[in-house]
Amino acid sequence: TPLQSIKNDILVIEKAYDNNDFIYIKKFLKKVRSYKKKLNSFQVQQVFKAIFPKEENAFFSSYKDYQSSEETFELAENKANKLSGLKEVQIYVKTLVLIHLIKLNDIQRSQKVADNLVQEILDINRRHFDEIAAIVYFFYARVYEVLGKSKDIREKLFDIYTFTCVKKDEIGQSTLLNLLLRNFIQTKNYESALNLISKTNFPEGKNHNELVRYLFYTG
């Protein structure tokens, strides 16, 4: 089941953290995106409650897709305490919630979650967060796009792009470059888009999806 799969992901992340296996952490952190179409609000609530037991979670039951069942996300108390203290697990679960809220079109709550999540990732500044950070940046921009406030985050996107360049985060660079180009094109600011293209280079990494987007935006 999806809940069992998520539990397995989190336990693997914990084990990898204990073993300083950051490659494995990166691999399982980015799996969070694969659950977008597999979870309902009850299931997301179960995961959220297990990792953040003191946080308010009743709002999940107000969504139309909330379907309670006997399936639960139970963890032993000592295990839950350990997992809830790992930043890797916290970011994984918060990203899961963000993606779910956007799917439900709860944009106001999504905006709050996205704002906090982006800042938290920037404050952590750990290389094994690069993949999941890129996912968060994408959905952060998506929230503001739906709100019609893309211009409001343009400076922030530039700051994050500079940050990813400094730490040689290629997935972050390619994601942010595409988000900035999309931001300019959506607001018909074509001159700025061309200026950005002329002053930047697309990373030479193996991120095929972002390369396809870049080629689309640059014609």
GROMACS .gro file of C-alpha atoms in nm:
model
  219
    1THR     CA    1   0.000   0.000   0.000
    2PRO     CA    2   0.112   0.363  -0.040
    3LEU     CA    3   0.138   0.411   0.337
    4GLN     CA    4   0.356   0.104   0.376
    5SER     CA    5   0.572   0.224   0.088
    6ILE     CA    6   0.615   0.564   0.252
    7LYS     CA    7   0.701   0.400   0.584
    8ASN     CA    8   0.964   0.193   0.406
    9ASP     CA    9   1.106   0.507   0.243
   10ILE     CA   10   1.133   0.682   0.579
   11LEU     CA   11   1.297   0.382   0.747
   12VAL     CA   12   1.548   0.356   0.463
   13ILE     CA   13   1.624   0.728   0.498
   14GLU     CA   14   1.680   0.675   0.872
   15LYS     CA   15   1.915   0.381   0.813
   16ALA     CA   16   2.105   0.569   0.542
   17TYR     CA   17   2.138   0.868   0.777
   18ASP     CA   18   2.280   0.645   1.050
   19ASN     CA   19   2.532   0.506   0.799
   20ASN     CA   20   2.614   0.846   0.645
   21ASP     CA   21   2.498   0.707   0.311
   22PHE     CA   22   2.391   1.037   0.155
   23ILE     CA   23   2.354   0.895  -0.195
   24TYR     CA   24   2.082   0.663  -0.070
   25ILE     CA   25   1.917   0.949   0.119
   26LYS     CA   26   1.900   1.154  -0.201
   27LYS     CA   27   1.750   0.860  -0.389
   28PHE     CA   28   1.467   0.806  -0.142
   29LEU     CA   29   1.396   1.173  -0.066
   30LYS     CA   30   1.309   1.241  -0.429
   31LYS     CA   31   1.064   0.948  -0.434
   32VAL     CA   32   0.816   1.174  -0.254
   33ARG     CA   33   0.694   1.310  -0.587
   34SER     CA   34   0.578   0.964  -0.700
   35TYR     CA   35   0.295   0.963  -0.443
   36LYS     CA   36   0.109   1.261  -0.588
   37LYS     CA   37  -0.175   1.055  -0.737
   38LYS     CA   38  -0.167   0.767  -0.488
   39LEU     CA   39  -0.277   0.925  -0.159
   40ASN     CA   40  -0.598   1.068  -0.019
   41SER     CA   41  -0.618   1.322   0.264
   42PHE     CA   42  -0.672   1.058   0.533
   43GLN     CA   43  -0.350   0.882   0.434
   44VAL     CA   44  -0.148   1.203   0.423
   45GLN     CA   45  -0.290   1.295   0.764
   46GLN     CA   46  -0.174   0.962   0.908
   47VAL     CA   47   0.185   1.024   0.795
   48PHE     CA   48   0.180   1.385   0.913
   49LYS     CA   49   0.044   1.293   1.259
   50ALA     CA   50   0.309   1.025   1.307
   51ILE     CA   51   0.600   1.263   1.238
   52PHE     CA   52   0.449   1.588   1.372
   53PRO     CA   53   0.218   1.473   1.655
   54LYS     CA   54   0.197   1.820   1.812
   55GLU     CA   55   0.106   2.000   1.488
   56GLU     CA   56  -0.256   2.080   1.398
   57ASN     CA   57  -0.385   1.828   1.144
   58ALA     CA   58  -0.767   1.836   1.168
   59PHE     CA   59  -0.789   2.038   0.846
   60PHE     CA   60  -0.716   1.725   0.642
   61SER     CA   61  -1.062   1.589   0.726
   62SER     CA   62  -1.229   1.886   0.555
   63TYR     CA   63  -1.121   1.776   0.207
   64LYS     CA   64  -1.358   1.588  -0.022
   65ASP     CA   65  -1.114   1.303  -0.079
   66TYR     CA   66  -1.088   1.227   0.294
   67GLN     CA   67  -1.176   0.859   0.326
   68SER     CA   68  -1.101   0.710   0.665
   69SER     CA   69  -1.004   0.346   0.680
   70GLU     CA   70  -0.847   0.093   0.914
   71GLU     CA   71  -0.512   0.152   0.748
   72THR     CA   72  -0.284   0.346   0.980
   73PHE     CA   73   0.073   0.473   0.989
   74GLU     CA   74   0.187   0.349   1.326
   75LEU     CA   75   0.536   0.380   1.468
   76ALA     CA   76   0.673   0.272   1.805
   77GLU     CA   77   0.711   0.572   2.036
   78ASN     CA   78   1.090   0.561   2.044
   79LYS     CA   79   1.105   0.521   1.665
   80ALA     CA   80   0.860   0.809   1.610
   81ASN     CA   81   1.064   1.033   1.840
   82LYS     CA   82   1.383   0.959   1.649
   83LEU     CA   83   1.229   1.001   1.304
   84SER     CA   84   1.053   1.325   1.393
   85GLY     CA   85   1.391   1.471   1.489
   86LEU     CA   86   1.557   1.399   1.154
   87LYS     CA   87   1.552   1.694   0.913
   88GLU     CA   88   1.555   1.450   0.622
   89VAL     CA   89   1.229   1.293   0.738
   90GLN     CA   90   1.074   1.630   0.825
   91ILE     CA   91   1.142   1.768   0.477
   92TYR     CA   92   1.018   1.448   0.312
   93VAL     CA   93   0.683   1.464   0.497
   94LYS     CA   94   0.636   1.840   0.453
   95THR     CA   95   0.701   1.804   0.080
   96LEU     CA   96   0.448   1.521   0.067
   97VAL     CA   97   0.193   1.752   0.231
   98LEU     CA   98   0.274   2.041  -0.006
   99ILE     CA   99   0.229   1.828  -0.317
  100HIS     CA  100  -0.100   1.693  -0.181
  101LEU     CA  101  -0.236   2.039  -0.097
  102ILE     CA  102  -0.156   2.163  -0.447
  103LYS     CA  103  -0.330   1.859  -0.595
  104LEU     CA  104  -0.639   1.952  -0.391
  105ASN     CA  105  -0.608   2.313  -0.510
  106ASP     CA  106  -0.585   2.447  -0.155
  107ILE     CA  107  -0.357   2.723  -0.275
  108GLN     CA  108  -0.376   2.946   0.032
  109ARG     CA  109  -0.253   2.673   0.264
  110SER     CA  110  -0.007   2.557  -0.003
  111GLN     CA  111   0.146   2.904  -0.013
  112LYS     CA  112   0.215   2.903   0.361
  113VAL     CA  113   0.365   2.553   0.350
  114ALA     CA  114   0.575   2.634   0.042
  115ASP     CA  115   0.712   2.959   0.187
  116ASN     CA  116   0.820   2.789   0.509
  117LEU     CA  117   0.958   2.483   0.333
  118VAL     CA  118   1.175   2.681   0.091
  119GLN     CA  119   1.326   2.883   0.373
  120GLU     CA  120   1.385   2.571   0.581
  121ILE     CA  121   1.571   2.401   0.296
  122LEU     CA  122   1.786   2.709   0.235
  123ASP     CA  123   1.871   2.728   0.605
  124ILE     CA  124   1.969   2.360   0.617
  125ASN     CA  125   2.201   2.384   0.314
  126ARG     CA  126   2.299   2.017   0.286
  127ARG     CA  127   2.401   1.872  -0.050
  128HIS     CA  128   2.196   1.555  -0.018
  129PHE     CA  129   1.884   1.776  -0.014
  130ASP     CA  130   1.953   1.902  -0.369
  131GLU     CA  131   1.707   1.670  -0.544
  132ILE     CA  132   1.413   1.724  -0.310
  133ALA     CA  133   1.494   2.096  -0.289
  134ALA     CA  134   1.450   2.121  -0.667
  135ILE     CA  135   1.109   1.956  -0.631
  136VAL     CA  136   1.011   2.207  -0.364
  137TYR     CA  137   1.129   2.502  -0.574
  138PHE     CA  138   0.916   2.379  -0.864
  139PHE     CA  139   0.599   2.356  -0.655
  140TYR     CA  140   0.678   2.684  -0.478
  141ALA     CA  141   0.679   2.861  -0.814
  142ARG     CA  142   0.366   2.671  -0.917
  143VAL     CA  143   0.175   2.799  -0.613
  144TYR     CA  144   0.256   3.161  -0.693
  145GLU     CA  145   0.176   3.105  -1.058
  146VAL     CA  146  -0.174   2.982  -0.968
  147LEU     CA  147  -0.215   3.281  -0.736
  148GLY     CA  148  -0.121   3.513  -1.021
  149LYS     CA  149   0.172   3.641  -0.816
  150SER     CA  150   0.469   3.512  -1.014
  151LYS     CA  151   0.633   3.856  -1.009
  152ASP     CA  152   0.632   3.852  -0.629
  153ILE     CA  153   0.886   3.569  -0.611
  154ARG     CA  154   1.111   3.664  -0.903
  155GLU     CA  155   1.377   3.818  -0.680
  156LYS     CA  156   1.359   3.518  -0.449
  157LEU     CA  157   1.406   3.281  -0.744
  158PHE     CA  158   1.712   3.480  -0.852
  159ASP     CA  159   1.855   3.458  -0.500
  160ILE     CA  160   1.802   3.082  -0.492
  161TYR     CA  161   1.953   3.046  -0.839
  162THR     CA  162   2.265   3.231  -0.723
  163PHE     CA  163   2.276   3.010  -0.414
  164THR     CA  164   2.262   2.691  -0.626
  165CYS     CA  165   2.540   2.821  -0.852
  166VAL     CA  166   2.768   2.894  -0.557
  167LYS     CA  167   2.732   2.543  -0.419
  168LYS     CA  168   2.748   2.382  -0.766
  169ASP     CA  169   2.402   2.228  -0.733
  170GLU     CA  170   2.331   2.140  -1.097
  171ILE     CA  171   1.977   2.010  -1.048
  172GLY     CA  172   1.895   2.327  -0.856
  173GLN     CA  173   2.055   2.549  -1.121
  174SER     CA  174   1.868   2.387  -1.409
  175THR     CA  175   1.537   2.394  -1.220
  176LEU     CA  176   1.571   2.758  -1.117
  177LEU     CA  177   1.686   2.868  -1.462
  178ASN     CA  178   1.372   2.716  -1.614
  179LEU     CA  179   1.149   2.863  -1.343
  180LEU     CA  180   1.293   3.210  -1.408
  181LEU     CA  181   1.247   3.174  -1.784
  182ARG     CA  182   0.889   3.060  -1.734
  183ASN     CA  183   0.833   3.350  -1.496
  184PHE     CA  184   0.952   3.604  -1.754
  185ILE     CA  185   0.765   3.444  -2.045
  186GLN     CA  186   0.437   3.426  -1.853
  187THR     CA  187   0.454   3.795  -1.779
  188LYS     CA  188   0.556   3.870  -2.141
  189ASN     CA  189   0.892   4.002  -2.024
  190TYR     CA  190   1.070   3.857  -2.325
  191GLU     CA  191   1.365   4.096  -2.320
  192SER     CA  192   1.456   3.990  -1.967
  193ALA     CA  193   1.423   3.624  -2.067
  194LEU     CA  194   1.663   3.675  -2.358
  195ASN     CA  195   1.902   3.863  -2.131
  196LEU     CA  196   1.896   3.575  -1.881
  197ILE     CA  197   1.967   3.322  -2.156
  198SER     CA  198   2.262   3.527  -2.284
  199LYS     CA  199   2.422   3.556  -1.940
  200THR     CA  200   2.379   3.201  -1.815
  201ASN     CA  201   2.476   2.849  -1.917
  202PHE     CA  202   2.256   2.547  -1.873
  203PRO     CA  203   2.433   2.291  -1.647
  204GLU     CA  204   2.593   2.000  -1.828
  205GLY     CA  205   2.447   1.740  -1.592
  206LYS     CA  206   2.219   1.451  -1.684
  207ASN     CA  207   1.884   1.609  -1.591
  208HIS     CA  208   1.701   1.525  -1.912
  209ASN     CA  209   1.359   1.661  -1.808
  210GLU     CA  210   1.495   2.005  -1.724
  211LEU     CA  211   1.698   2.012  -2.045
  212VAL     CA  212   1.382   1.943  -2.246
  213ARG     CA  213   1.206   2.230  -2.065
  214TYR     CA  214   1.501   2.462  -2.127
  215LEU     CA  215   1.503   2.383  -2.499
  216PHE     CA  216   1.128   2.446  -2.509
  217TYR     CA  217   1.161   2.787  -2.342
  218THR     CA  218   1.462   2.891  -2.551
  219GLY     CA  219   1.314   2.773  -2.879
   0.00000   0.00000   0.00000
